[in-house]
Amino acid sequence: NAGVMQNPRHLVRRRGQEARLRCSPMKGHSHVYWYRQLPEEGLKFMVYLQKENIIDESGMPKERFSAEFPKEGPSILRIQQVVRGDSAAYFCASSPPSATDTQYFGPGTRLTVL
Amino acid sequence: GENVEQHPSTLSVQEGDSAVIKCTYSDSASNYFPWYKQELGKRPQLIIDIRSNVGEKKDQRIAVTLNKTAKHFSLHITETQPEDSAVYFCAASTHNNDMRFGAGTRLTVKP
């Protein structure tokens, strides 16, 4: 049973470009969470999704950021017109329907904005 | 919303000593309290968790205690080893799965 998968592991973008981060939850998991981690800092909640629904996006900036978890395929975190301050590690986590509070993390995507 | 505070931010102990990390939370509806260990450049790994109907839980050298009245919970690591060196995060969530993390504690175990 593969764990939570994220790709790419490293992503370099220039200011103004778009970044797309993908997260494939563990098999059987229908809940996905995205977190941002700045260097030497903790994990900041961004968004919580179930299949085809955004449950809680209170931690996500209103502009430039969007997330989806389609019926088929991975969850996508999209950052438009990236700025240097978007440079961070972005982790997703997933949980099963039977224990929705227990989250398992993916390896993260390290985004660098030049 | 939930606010989780974690202390200390750094902790250095001698190998074999115990380490204690403390967290407080603000939302009395929080009912699930996991602890994660994150090694440099790696993903956070769940090491132990406790739910609000339990006061203490132990797994080998790791134990977690919860005081619902005071809204604080603690991680205890006994007989520390160099491989315990990492950043540890506490977290709290309600039934809405709105997990919020503490700022982390960097634990260094000196051989």
mmCIF file with all atom_site columns, C-alpha atoms in Angstrom:
data_model
loop_
_atom_site.group_PDB
_atom_site.id
_atom_site.type_symbol
_atom_site.label_atom_id
_atom_site.label_alt_id
_atom_site.label_comp_id
_atom_site.label_asym_id
_atom_site.label_entity_id
_atom_site.label_seq_id
_atom_site.pdbx_PDB_ins_code
_atom_site.Cartn_x
_atom_site.Cartn_y
_atom_site.Cartn_z
_atom_site.occupancy
_atom_site.B_iso_or_equiv
_atom_site.pdbx_formal_charge
_atom_site.auth_seq_id
_atom_site.auth_comp_id
_atom_site.auth_asym_id
_atom_site.auth_atom_id
_atom_site.pdbx_PDB_model_num
ATOM 1   C CA . ASN A 1 1   ? 0.000   0.000  0.000   1.00 0.00 ? 1   ASN A CA 1
ATOM 2   C CA . ALA A 1 2   ? 1.791   3.079  -1.240  1.00 0.00 ? 2   ALA A CA 1
ATOM 3   C CA . GLY A 1 3   ? 1.734   6.080  1.041   1.00 0.00 ? 3   GLY A CA 1
ATOM 4   C CA . VAL A 1 4   ? 0.662   9.563  0.131   1.00 0.00 ? 4   VAL A CA 1
ATOM 5   C CA . MET A 1 5   ? 2.392   10.598 -3.072  1.00 0.00 ? 5   MET A CA 1
ATOM 6   C CA . GLN A 1 6   ? 3.279   14.106 -4.093  1.00 0.00 ? 6   GLN A CA 1
ATOM 7   C CA . ASN A 1 7   ? 4.843   15.392 -7.256  1.00 0.00 ? 7   ASN A CA 1
ATOM 8   C CA . PRO A 1 8   ? 6.920   17.043 -8.219  1.00 0.00 ? 8   PRO A CA 1
ATOM 9   C CA . ARG A 1 9   ? 9.233   16.808 -5.202  1.00 0.00 ? 9   ARG A CA 1
ATOM 10  C CA . HIS A 1 10  ? 11.015  19.984 -6.237  1.00 0.00 ? 10  HIS A CA 1
ATOM 11  C CA . LEU A 1 11  ? 9.607   22.759 -8.386  1.00 0.00 ? 11  LEU A CA 1
ATOM 12  C CA . VAL A 1 12  ? 11.344  25.922 -9.529  1.00 0.00 ? 12  VAL A CA 1
ATOM 13  C CA . ARG A 1 13  ? 9.337   28.772 -10.955 1.00 0.00 ? 13  ARG A CA 1
ATOM 14  C CA . ARG A 1 14  ? 10.059  32.343 -11.921 1.00 0.00 ? 14  ARG A CA 1
ATOM 15  C CA . ARG A 1 15  ? 7.988   35.156 -10.535 1.00 0.00 ? 15  ARG A CA 1
ATOM 16  C CA . GLY A 1 16  ? 4.682   35.428 -12.349 1.00 0.00 ? 16  GLY A CA 1
ATOM 17  C CA . GLN A 1 17  ? 4.542   31.795 -13.469 1.00 0.00 ? 17  GLN A CA 1
ATOM 18  C CA . GLU A 1 18  ? 2.056   29.217 -12.303 1.00 0.00 ? 18  GLU A CA 1
ATOM 19  C CA . ALA A 1 19  ? 2.826   26.331 -9.968  1.00 0.00 ? 19  ALA A CA 1
ATOM 20  C CA . ARG A 1 20  ? 0.799   23.110 -9.912  1.00 0.00 ? 20  ARG A CA 1
ATOM 21  C CA . LEU A 1 21  ? 1.339   20.709 -7.070  1.00 0.00 ? 21  LEU A CA 1
ATOM 22  C CA . ARG A 1 22  ? -0.178  17.232 -7.128  1.00 0.00 ? 22  ARG A CA 1
ATOM 23  C CA . CYS A 1 23  ? -1.148  14.948 -4.301  1.00 0.00 ? 23  CYS A CA 1
ATOM 24  C CA . SER A 1 24  ? -2.344  11.377 -4.584  1.00 0.00 ? 24  SER A CA 1
ATOM 25  C CA . PRO A 1 25  ? -3.810  10.187 -1.286  1.00 0.00 ? 25  PRO A CA 1
ATOM 26  C CA . MET A 1 26  ? -3.330  6.738  0.137   1.00 0.00 ? 26  MET A CA 1
ATOM 27  C CA . LYS A 1 27  ? -5.555  4.090  -1.356  1.00 0.00 ? 27  LYS A CA 1
ATOM 28  C CA . GLY A 1 28  ? -9.016  4.288  0.134   1.00 0.00 ? 28  GLY A CA 1
ATOM 29  C CA . HIS A 1 29  ? -8.484  7.762  1.567   1.00 0.00 ? 29  HIS A CA 1
ATOM 30  C CA . SER A 1 30  ? -11.062 10.320 0.514   1.00 0.00 ? 30  SER A CA 1
ATOM 31  C CA . HIS A 1 31  ? -9.952  13.302 2.587   1.00 0.00 ? 31  HIS A CA 1
ATOM 32  C CA . VAL A 1 32  ? -7.039  15.501 1.598   1.00 0.00 ? 32  VAL A CA 1
ATOM 33  C CA . TYR A 1 33  ? -5.402  18.386 3.432   1.00 0.00 ? 33  TYR A CA 1
ATOM 34  C CA . TRP A 1 34  ? -2.795  20.856 2.229   1.00 0.00 ? 34  TRP A CA 1
ATOM 35  C CA . TYR A 1 35  ? -0.255  22.572 4.474   1.00 0.00 ? 35  TYR A CA 1
ATOM 36  C CA . ARG A 1 36  ? 2.501   25.083 3.873   1.00 0.00 ? 36  ARG A CA 1
ATOM 37  C CA . GLN A 1 37  ? 5.755   25.029 5.785   1.00 0.00 ? 37  GLN A CA 1
ATOM 38  C CA . LEU A 1 38  ? 8.203   27.917 5.626   1.00 0.00 ? 38  LEU A CA 1
ATOM 39  C CA . PRO A 1 39  ? 11.845  27.196 6.496   1.00 0.00 ? 39  PRO A CA 1
ATOM 40  C CA . GLU A 1 40  ? 12.334  26.616 10.227  1.00 0.00 ? 40  GLU A CA 1
ATOM 41  C CA . GLU A 1 41  ? 8.604   27.043 10.863  1.00 0.00 ? 41  GLU A CA 1
ATOM 42  C CA . GLY A 1 42  ? 5.597   24.904 11.614  1.00 0.00 ? 42  GLY A CA 1
ATOM 43  C CA . LEU A 1 43  ? 2.873   23.564 9.399   1.00 0.00 ? 43  LEU A CA 1
ATOM 44  C CA . LYS A 1 44  ? 0.170   26.049 8.430   1.00 0.00 ? 44  LYS A CA 1
ATOM 45  C CA . PHE A 1 45  ? -3.184  24.650 7.386   1.00 0.00 ? 45  PHE A CA 1
ATOM 46  C CA . MET A 1 46  ? -4.359  25.765 3.969   1.00 0.00 ? 46  MET A CA 1
ATOM 47  C CA . VAL A 1 47  ? -7.315  23.717 2.766   1.00 0.00 ? 47  VAL A CA 1
ATOM 48  C CA . TYR A 1 48  ? -9.282  20.543 3.469   1.00 0.00 ? 48  TYR A CA 1
ATOM 49  C CA . LEU A 1 49  ? -11.018 18.729 0.626   1.00 0.00 ? 49  LEU A CA 1
ATOM 50  C CA . GLN A 1 50  ? -13.099 15.658 0.038   1.00 0.00 ? 50  GLN A CA 1
ATOM 51  C CA . LYS A 1 51  ? -13.775 14.282 -3.391  1.00 0.00 ? 51  LYS A CA 1
ATOM 52  C CA . GLU A 1 52  ? -15.187 17.119 -5.511  1.00 0.00 ? 52  GLU A CA 1
ATOM 53  C CA . ASN A 1 53  ? -15.779 19.317 -2.461  1.00 0.00 ? 53  ASN A CA 1
ATOM 54  C CA . ILE A 1 54  ? -13.854 21.962 -0.585  1.00 0.00 ? 54  ILE A CA 1
ATOM 55  C CA . ILE A 1 55  ? -14.701 21.519 3.076   1.00 0.00 ? 55  ILE A CA 1
ATOM 56  C CA . ASP A 1 56  ? -12.537 24.199 4.680   1.00 0.00 ? 56  ASP A CA 1
ATOM 57  C CA . GLU A 1 57  ? -10.357 26.723 2.847   1.00 0.00 ? 57  GLU A CA 1
ATOM 58  C CA . SER A 1 58  ? -9.941  29.140 5.710   1.00 0.00 ? 58  SER A CA 1
ATOM 59  C CA . GLY A 1 59  ? -6.139  28.898 5.608   1.00 0.00 ? 59  GLY A CA 1
ATOM 60  C CA . MET A 1 60  ? -5.738  29.547 1.927   1.00 0.00 ? 60  MET A CA 1
ATOM 61  C CA . PRO A 1 61  ? -5.003  33.054 0.588   1.00 0.00 ? 61  PRO A CA 1
ATOM 62  C CA . LYS A 1 62  ? -8.016  34.418 -1.253  1.00 0.00 ? 62  LYS A CA 1
ATOM 63  C CA . GLU A 1 63  ? -6.025  35.407 -4.313  1.00 0.00 ? 63  GLU A CA 1
ATOM 64  C CA . ARG A 1 64  ? -3.812  33.329 -6.580  1.00 0.00 ? 64  ARG A CA 1
ATOM 65  C CA . PHE A 1 65  ? -4.342  30.064 -4.677  1.00 0.00 ? 65  PHE A CA 1
ATOM 66  C CA . SER A 1 66  ? -6.855  27.394 -5.538  1.00 0.00 ? 66  SER A CA 1
ATOM 67  C CA . ALA A 1 67  ? -7.283  23.714 -4.797  1.00 0.00 ? 67  ALA A CA 1
ATOM 68  C CA . GLU A 1 68  ? -9.332  20.880 -6.163  1.00 0.00 ? 68  GLU A CA 1
ATOM 69  C CA . PHE A 1 69  ? -9.835  17.185 -5.585  1.00 0.00 ? 69  PHE A CA 1
ATOM 70  C CA . PRO A 1 70  ? -11.676 15.794 -8.604  1.00 0.00 ? 70  PRO A CA 1
ATOM 71  C CA . LYS A 1 71  ? -13.627 12.579 -8.698  1.00 0.00 ? 71  LYS A CA 1
ATOM 72  C CA . GLU A 1 72  ? -10.791 10.974 -10.632 1.00 0.00 ? 72  GLU A CA 1
ATOM 73  C CA . GLY A 1 73  ? -7.133  11.824 -10.257 1.00 0.00 ? 73  GLY A CA 1
ATOM 74  C CA . PRO A 1 74  ? -4.982  13.586 -7.719  1.00 0.00 ? 74  PRO A CA 1
ATOM 75  C CA . SER A 1 75  ? -5.690  16.674 -5.694  1.00 0.00 ? 75  SER A CA 1
ATOM 76  C CA . ILE A 1 76  ? -4.157  19.787 -7.218  1.00 0.00 ? 76  ILE A CA 1
ATOM 77  C CA . LEU A 1 77  ? -2.929  22.890 -5.416  1.00 0.00 ? 77  LEU A CA 1
ATOM 78  C CA . ARG A 1 78  ? -2.531  25.683 -7.922  1.00 0.00 ? 78  ARG A CA 1
ATOM 79  C CA . ILE A 1 79  ? -0.654  28.901 -7.333  1.00 0.00 ? 79  ILE A CA 1
ATOM 80  C CA . GLN A 1 80  ? -0.972  31.537 -10.012 1.00 0.00 ? 80  GLN A CA 1
ATOM 81  C CA . GLN A 1 81  ? 1.483   34.385 -10.596 1.00 0.00 ? 81  GLN A CA 1
ATOM 82  C CA . VAL A 1 82  ? 3.897   33.099 -7.996  1.00 0.00 ? 82  VAL A CA 1
ATOM 83  C CA . VAL A 1 83  ? 5.933   35.503 -5.882  1.00 0.00 ? 83  VAL A CA 1
ATOM 84  C CA . ARG A 1 84  ? 9.116   34.916 -3.890  1.00 0.00 ? 84  ARG A CA 1
ATOM 85  C CA . GLY A 1 85  ? 7.096   34.666 -0.687  1.00 0.00 ? 85  GLY A CA 1
ATOM 86  C CA . ASP A 1 86  ? 5.417   31.533 -2.032  1.00 0.00 ? 86  ASP A CA 1
ATOM 87  C CA . SER A 1 87  ? 8.709   29.650 -1.705  1.00 0.00 ? 87  SER A CA 1
ATOM 88  C CA . ALA A 1 88  ? 8.053   26.931 0.860   1.00 0.00 ? 88  ALA A CA 1
ATOM 89  C CA . ALA A 1 89  ? 7.478   23.241 1.306   1.00 0.00 ? 89  ALA A CA 1
ATOM 90  C CA . TYR A 1 90  ? 3.911   22.231 0.578   1.00 0.00 ? 90  TYR A CA 1
ATOM 91  C CA . PHE A 1 91  ? 2.727   19.049 2.242   1.00 0.00 ? 91  PHE A CA 1
ATOM 92  C CA . CYS A 1 92  ? -0.458  17.211 1.636   1.00 0.00 ? 92  CYS A CA 1
ATOM 93  C CA . ALA A 1 93  ? -1.953  14.672 3.981   1.00 0.00 ? 93  ALA A CA 1
ATOM 94  C CA . SER A 1 94  ? -4.793  12.215 3.622   1.00 0.00 ? 94  SER A CA 1
ATOM 95  C CA . SER A 1 95  ? -7.089  10.360 5.971   1.00 0.00 ? 95  SER A CA 1
ATOM 96  C CA . PRO A 1 96  ? -9.463  7.429  5.576   1.00 0.00 ? 96  PRO A CA 1
ATOM 97  C CA . PRO A 1 97  ? -13.244 7.713  5.939   1.00 0.00 ? 97  PRO A CA 1
ATOM 98  C CA . SER A 1 98  ? -13.102 5.599  9.096   1.00 0.00 ? 98  SER A CA 1
ATOM 99  C CA . ALA A 1 99  ? -10.662 7.893  10.914  1.00 0.00 ? 99  ALA A CA 1
ATOM 100 C CA . THR A 1 100 ? -10.867 11.277 9.309   1.00 0.00 ? 100 THR A CA 1
ATOM 101 C CA . ASP A 1 101 ? -8.814  12.964 12.003  1.00 0.00 ? 101 ASP A CA 1
ATOM 102 C CA . THR A 1 102 ? -5.762  10.735 11.520  1.00 0.00 ? 102 THR A CA 1
ATOM 103 C CA . GLN A 1 103 ? -3.626  12.300 8.831   1.00 0.00 ? 103 GLN A CA 1
ATOM 104 C CA . TYR A 1 104 ? -0.744  10.735 6.944   1.00 0.00 ? 104 TYR A CA 1
ATOM 105 C CA . PHE A 1 105 ? 1.638   13.065 5.194   1.00 0.00 ? 105 PHE A CA 1
ATOM 106 C CA . GLY A 1 106 ? 3.204   12.950 1.780   1.00 0.00 ? 106 GLY A CA 1
ATOM 107 C CA . PRO A 1 107 ? 6.889   13.762 1.187   1.00 0.00 ? 107 PRO A CA 1
ATOM 108 C CA . GLY A 1 108 ? 6.161   17.356 0.263   1.00 0.00 ? 108 GLY A CA 1
ATOM 109 C CA . THR A 1 109 ? 6.858   19.575 -2.735  1.00 0.00 ? 109 THR A CA 1
ATOM 110 C CA . ARG A 1 110 ? 9.576   22.144 -2.288  1.00 0.00 ? 110 ARG A CA 1
ATOM 111 C CA . LEU A 1 111 ? 8.673   25.201 -4.319  1.00 0.00 ? 111 LEU A CA 1
ATOM 112 C CA . THR A 1 112 ? 11.375  27.740 -5.094  1.00 0.00 ? 112 THR A CA 1
ATOM 113 C CA . VAL A 1 113 ? 10.421  30.994 -6.753  1.00 0.00 ? 113 VAL A CA 1
ATOM 114 C CA . LEU A 1 114 ? 13.297  32.796 -8.424  1.00 0.00 ? 114 LEU A CA 1
ATOM 115 C CA . GLY B 2 1   ? -10.492 29.117 15.581  1.00 0.00 ? 1   GLY B CA 1
ATOM 116 C CA . GLU B 2 2   ? -8.094  26.761 17.334  1.00 0.00 ? 2   GLU B CA 1
ATOM 117 C CA . ASN B 2 3   ? -4.774  28.126 18.577  1.00 0.00 ? 3   ASN B CA 1
ATOM 118 C CA . VAL B 2 4   ? -2.055  25.682 19.601  1.00 0.00 ? 4   VAL B CA 1
ATOM 119 C CA . GLU B 2 5   ? 0.998   26.831 21.510  1.00 0.00 ? 5   GLU B CA 1
ATOM 120 C CA . GLN B 2 6   ? 4.047   24.644 21.964  1.00 0.00 ? 6   GLN B CA 1
ATOM 121 C CA . HIS B 2 7   ? 7.007   24.902 24.343  1.00 0.00 ? 7   HIS B CA 1
ATOM 122 C CA . PRO B 2 8   ? 9.938   24.869 24.350  1.00 0.00 ? 8   PRO B CA 1
ATOM 123 C CA . SER B 2 9   ? 10.977  25.803 20.839  1.00 0.00 ? 9   SER B CA 1
ATOM 124 C CA . THR B 2 10  ? 14.331  24.077 21.325  1.00 0.00 ? 10  THR B CA 1
ATOM 125 C CA . LEU B 2 11  ? 15.326  21.335 23.728  1.00 0.00 ? 11  LEU B CA 1
ATOM 126 C CA . SER B 2 12  ? 18.717  19.745 24.219  1.00 0.00 ? 12  SER B CA 1
ATOM 127 C CA . VAL B 2 13  ? 19.155  16.667 26.389  1.00 0.00 ? 13  VAL B CA 1
ATOM 128 C CA . GLN B 2 14  ? 21.862  14.138 27.083  1.00 0.00 ? 14  GLN B CA 1
ATOM 129 C CA . GLU B 2 15  ? 21.415  10.657 25.681  1.00 0.00 ? 15  GLU B CA 1
ATOM 130 C CA . GLY B 2 16  ? 19.462  8.546  28.140  1.00 0.00 ? 16  GLY B CA 1
ATOM 131 C CA . ASP B 2 17  ? 17.691  11.499 29.750  1.00 0.00 ? 17  ASP B CA 1
ATOM 132 C CA . SER B 2 18  ? 13.981  12.228 29.358  1.00 0.00 ? 18  SER B CA 1
ATOM 133 C CA . ALA B 2 19  ? 12.486  14.937 27.178  1.00 0.00 ? 19  ALA B CA 1
ATOM 134 C CA . VAL B 2 20  ? 9.147   16.646 27.736  1.00 0.00 ? 20  VAL B CA 1
ATOM 135 C CA . ILE B 2 21  ? 7.350   18.885 25.248  1.00 0.00 ? 21  ILE B CA 1
ATOM 136 C CA . LYS B 2 22  ? 4.201   20.742 26.233  1.00 0.00 ? 22  LYS B CA 1
ATOM 137 C CA . CYS B 2 23  ? 1.306   22.132 24.228  1.00 0.00 ? 23  CYS B CA 1
ATOM 138 C CA . THR B 2 24  ? -1.790  24.116 25.064  1.00 0.00 ? 24  THR B CA 1
ATOM 139 C CA . TYR B 2 25  ? -4.891  24.554 22.962  1.00 0.00 ? 25  TYR B CA 1
ATOM 140 C CA . SER B 2 26  ? -7.712  27.043 22.998  1.00 0.00 ? 26  SER B CA 1
ATOM 141 C CA . ASP B 2 27  ? -10.761 25.288 21.536  1.00 0.00 ? 27  ASP B CA 1
ATOM 142 C CA . SER B 2 28  ? -12.536 23.211 24.175  1.00 0.00 ? 28  SER B CA 1
ATOM 143 C CA . ALA B 2 29  ? -14.190 21.242 21.356  1.00 0.00 ? 29  ALA B CA 1
ATOM 144 C CA . SER B 2 30  ? -10.823 19.760 20.321  1.00 0.00 ? 30  SER B CA 1
ATOM 145 C CA . ASN B 2 31  ? -10.911 16.026 20.802  1.00 0.00 ? 31  ASN B CA 1
ATOM 146 C CA . TYR B 2 32  ? -7.922  14.629 18.935  1.00 0.00 ? 32  TYR B CA 1
ATOM 147 C CA . PHE B 2 33  ? -4.276  15.366 19.699  1.00 0.00 ? 33  PHE B CA 1
ATOM 148 C CA . PRO B 2 34  ? -1.555  13.830 17.506  1.00 0.00 ? 34  PRO B CA 1
ATOM 149 C CA . TRP B 2 35  ? 2.185   14.272 17.720  1.00 0.00 ? 35  TRP B CA 1
ATOM 150 C CA . TYR B 2 36  ? 4.399   14.304 14.646  1.00 0.00 ? 36  TYR B CA 1
ATOM 151 C CA . LYS B 2 37  ? 8.139   13.875 14.282  1.00 0.00 ? 37  LYS B CA 1
ATOM 152 C CA . GLN B 2 38  ? 9.837   15.574 11.352  1.00 0.00 ? 38  GLN B CA 1
ATOM 153 C CA . GLU B 2 39  ? 13.438  14.866 10.462  1.00 0.00 ? 39  GLU B CA 1
ATOM 154 C CA . LEU B 2 40  ? 15.325  17.341 8.333   1.00 0.00 ? 40  LEU B CA 1
ATOM 155 C CA . GLY B 2 41  ? 13.940  17.439 4.815   1.00 0.00 ? 41  GLY B CA 1
ATOM 156 C CA . LYS B 2 42  ? 11.428  14.668 5.505   1.00 0.00 ? 42  LYS B CA 1
ATOM 157 C CA . ARG B 2 43  ? 7.683   14.441 5.895   1.00 0.00 ? 43  ARG B CA 1
ATOM 158 C CA . PRO B 2 44  ? 6.010   14.706 9.307   1.00 0.00 ? 44  PRO B CA 1
ATOM 159 C CA . GLN B 2 45  ? 5.474   11.229 10.724  1.00 0.00 ? 45  GLN B CA 1
ATOM 160 C CA . LEU B 2 46  ? 2.720   10.447 13.196  1.00 0.00 ? 46  LEU B CA 1
ATOM 161 C CA . ILE B 2 47  ? 4.354   8.972  16.289  1.00 0.00 ? 47  ILE B CA 1
ATOM 162 C CA . ILE B 2 48  ? 1.524   8.893  18.821  1.00 0.00 ? 48  ILE B CA 1
ATOM 163 C CA . ASP B 2 49  ? -1.927  10.344 19.288  1.00 0.00 ? 49  ASP B CA 1
ATOM 164 C CA . ILE B 2 50  ? -4.506  10.651 22.022  1.00 0.00 ? 50  ILE B CA 1
ATOM 165 C CA . ARG B 2 51  ? -8.217  11.292 22.035  1.00 0.00 ? 51  ARG B CA 1
ATOM 166 C CA . SER B 2 52  ? -10.131 13.319 24.570  1.00 0.00 ? 52  SER B CA 1
ATOM 167 C CA . ASN B 2 53  ? -11.695 10.314 26.285  1.00 0.00 ? 53  ASN B CA 1
ATOM 168 C CA . VAL B 2 54  ? -8.254  9.142  27.460  1.00 0.00 ? 54  VAL B CA 1
ATOM 169 C CA . GLY B 2 55  ? -5.866  10.812 29.896  1.00 0.00 ? 55  GLY B CA 1
ATOM 170 C CA . GLU B 2 56  ? -2.671  9.029  29.026  1.00 0.00 ? 56  GLU B CA 1
ATOM 171 C CA . LYS B 2 57  ? -1.279  6.777  26.323  1.00 0.00 ? 57  LYS B CA 1
ATOM 172 C CA . LYS B 2 58  ? 2.050   5.028  26.117  1.00 0.00 ? 58  LYS B CA 1
ATOM 173 C CA . ASP B 2 59  ? 3.973   3.337  23.318  1.00 0.00 ? 59  ASP B CA 1
ATOM 174 C CA . GLN B 2 60  ? 7.375   1.992  24.395  1.00 0.00 ? 60  GLN B CA 1
ATOM 175 C CA . ARG B 2 61  ? 9.547   5.046  25.176  1.00 0.00 ? 61  ARG B CA 1
ATOM 176 C CA . ILE B 2 62  ? 6.915   7.574  24.139  1.00 0.00 ? 62  ILE B CA 1
ATOM 177 C CA . ALA B 2 63  ? 3.945   8.697  26.204  1.00 0.00 ? 63  ALA B CA 1
ATOM 178 C CA . VAL B 2 64  ? 1.389   11.441 25.863  1.00 0.00 ? 64  VAL B CA 1
ATOM 179 C CA . THR B 2 65  ? -0.747  12.932 28.617  1.00 0.00 ? 65  THR B CA 1
ATOM 180 C CA . LEU B 2 66  ? -3.850  15.069 28.241  1.00 0.00 ? 66  LEU B CA 1
ATOM 181 C CA . ASN B 2 67  ? -5.439  17.426 30.742  1.00 0.00 ? 67  ASN B CA 1
ATOM 182 C CA . LYS B 2 68  ? -8.763  18.510 29.263  1.00 0.00 ? 68  LYS B CA 1
ATOM 183 C CA . THR B 2 69  ? -9.599  20.841 32.107  1.00 0.00 ? 69  THR B CA 1
ATOM 184 C CA . ALA B 2 70  ? -6.411  22.814 31.700  1.00 0.00 ? 70  ALA B CA 1
ATOM 185 C CA . LYS B 2 71  ? -6.392  22.311 27.914  1.00 0.00 ? 71  LYS B CA 1
ATOM 186 C CA . HIS B 2 72  ? -2.869  21.079 27.723  1.00 0.00 ? 72  HIS B CA 1
ATOM 187 C CA . PHE B 2 73  ? -1.137  17.945 26.580  1.00 0.00 ? 73  PHE B CA 1
ATOM 188 C CA . SER B 2 74  ? 2.443   16.764 26.712  1.00 0.00 ? 74  SER B CA 1
ATOM 189 C CA . LEU B 2 75  ? 4.818   14.413 24.964  1.00 0.00 ? 75  LEU B CA 1
ATOM 190 C CA . HIS B 2 76  ? 7.262   12.450 27.083  1.00 0.00 ? 76  HIS B CA 1
ATOM 191 C CA . ILE B 2 77  ? 10.231  10.616 25.609  1.00 0.00 ? 77  ILE B CA 1
ATOM 192 C CA . THR B 2 78  ? 12.234  8.468  28.008  1.00 0.00 ? 78  THR B CA 1
ATOM 193 C CA . GLU B 2 79  ? 15.728  7.041  27.552  1.00 0.00 ? 79  GLU B CA 1
ATOM 194 C CA . THR B 2 80  ? 16.372  9.376  24.652  1.00 0.00 ? 80  THR B CA 1
ATOM 195 C CA . GLN B 2 81  ? 18.638  8.290  21.828  1.00 0.00 ? 81  GLN B CA 1
ATOM 196 C CA . PRO B 2 82  ? 20.466  10.358 19.183  1.00 0.00 ? 82  PRO B CA 1
ATOM 197 C CA . GLU B 2 83  ? 17.987  9.153  16.553  1.00 0.00 ? 83  GLU B CA 1
ATOM 198 C CA . ASP B 2 84  ? 15.232  10.893 18.520  1.00 0.00 ? 84  ASP B CA 1
ATOM 199 C CA . SER B 2 85  ? 16.749  14.189 17.379  1.00 0.00 ? 85  SER B CA 1
ATOM 200 C CA . ALA B 2 86  ? 14.177  15.903 15.158  1.00 0.00 ? 86  ALA B CA 1
ATOM 201 C CA . VAL B 2 87  ? 11.494  18.572 15.211  1.00 0.00 ? 87  VAL B CA 1
ATOM 202 C CA . TYR B 2 88  ? 8.341   17.507 17.026  1.00 0.00 ? 88  TYR B CA 1
ATOM 203 C CA . PHE B 2 89  ? 4.951   19.053 16.327  1.00 0.00 ? 89  PHE B CA 1
ATOM 204 C CA . CYS B 2 90  ? 1.834   18.788 18.426  1.00 0.00 ? 90  CYS B CA 1
ATOM 205 C CA . ALA B 2 91  ? -1.573  19.348 16.875  1.00 0.00 ? 91  ALA B CA 1
ATOM 206 C CA . ALA B 2 92  ? -5.206  19.554 17.907  1.00 0.00 ? 92  ALA B CA 1
ATOM 207 C CA . SER B 2 93  ? -8.407  19.100 15.983  1.00 0.00 ? 93  SER B CA 1
ATOM 208 C CA . THR B 2 94  ? -12.144 18.915 16.548  1.00 0.00 ? 94  THR B CA 1
ATOM 209 C CA . HIS B 2 95  ? -14.623 16.577 14.894  1.00 0.00 ? 95  HIS B CA 1
ATOM 210 C CA . ASN B 2 96  ? -14.486 18.975 11.936  1.00 0.00 ? 96  ASN B CA 1
ATOM 211 C CA . ASN B 2 97  ? -10.947 17.746 11.163  1.00 0.00 ? 97  ASN B CA 1
ATOM 212 C CA . ASP B 2 98  ? -9.675  21.302 11.454  1.00 0.00 ? 98  ASP B CA 1
ATOM 213 C CA . MET B 2 99  ? -6.209  20.311 12.638  1.00 0.00 ? 99  MET B CA 1
ATOM 214 C CA . ARG B 2 100 ? -3.907  23.075 13.755  1.00 0.00 ? 100 ARG B CA 1
ATOM 215 C CA . PHE B 2 101 ? -0.256  22.596 14.584  1.00 0.00 ? 101 PHE B CA 1
ATOM 216 C CA . GLY B 2 102 ? 2.060   23.985 17.199  1.00 0.00 ? 102 GLY B CA 1
ATOM 217 C CA . ALA B 2 103 ? 5.173   25.807 16.052  1.00 0.00 ? 103 ALA B CA 1
ATOM 218 C CA . GLY B 2 104 ? 7.415   22.821 16.723  1.00 0.00 ? 104 GLY B CA 1
ATOM 219 C CA . THR B 2 105 ? 10.177  21.845 19.137  1.00 0.00 ? 105 THR B CA 1
ATOM 220 C CA . ARG B 2 106 ? 13.649  21.094 17.881  1.00 0.00 ? 106 ARG B CA 1
ATOM 221 C CA . LEU B 2 107 ? 14.952  18.262 20.045  1.00 0.00 ? 107 LEU B CA 1
ATOM 222 C CA . THR B 2 108 ? 18.679  17.526 20.093  1.00 0.00 ? 108 THR B CA 1
ATOM 223 C CA . VAL B 2 109 ? 19.921  14.429 21.891  1.00 0.00 ? 109 VAL B CA 1
ATOM 224 C CA . LYS B 2 110 ? 23.635  14.641 22.585  1.00 0.00 ? 110 LYS B CA 1
ATOM 225 C CA . PRO B 2 111 ? 25.544  11.362 22.659  1.00 0.00 ? 111 PRO B CA 1
#
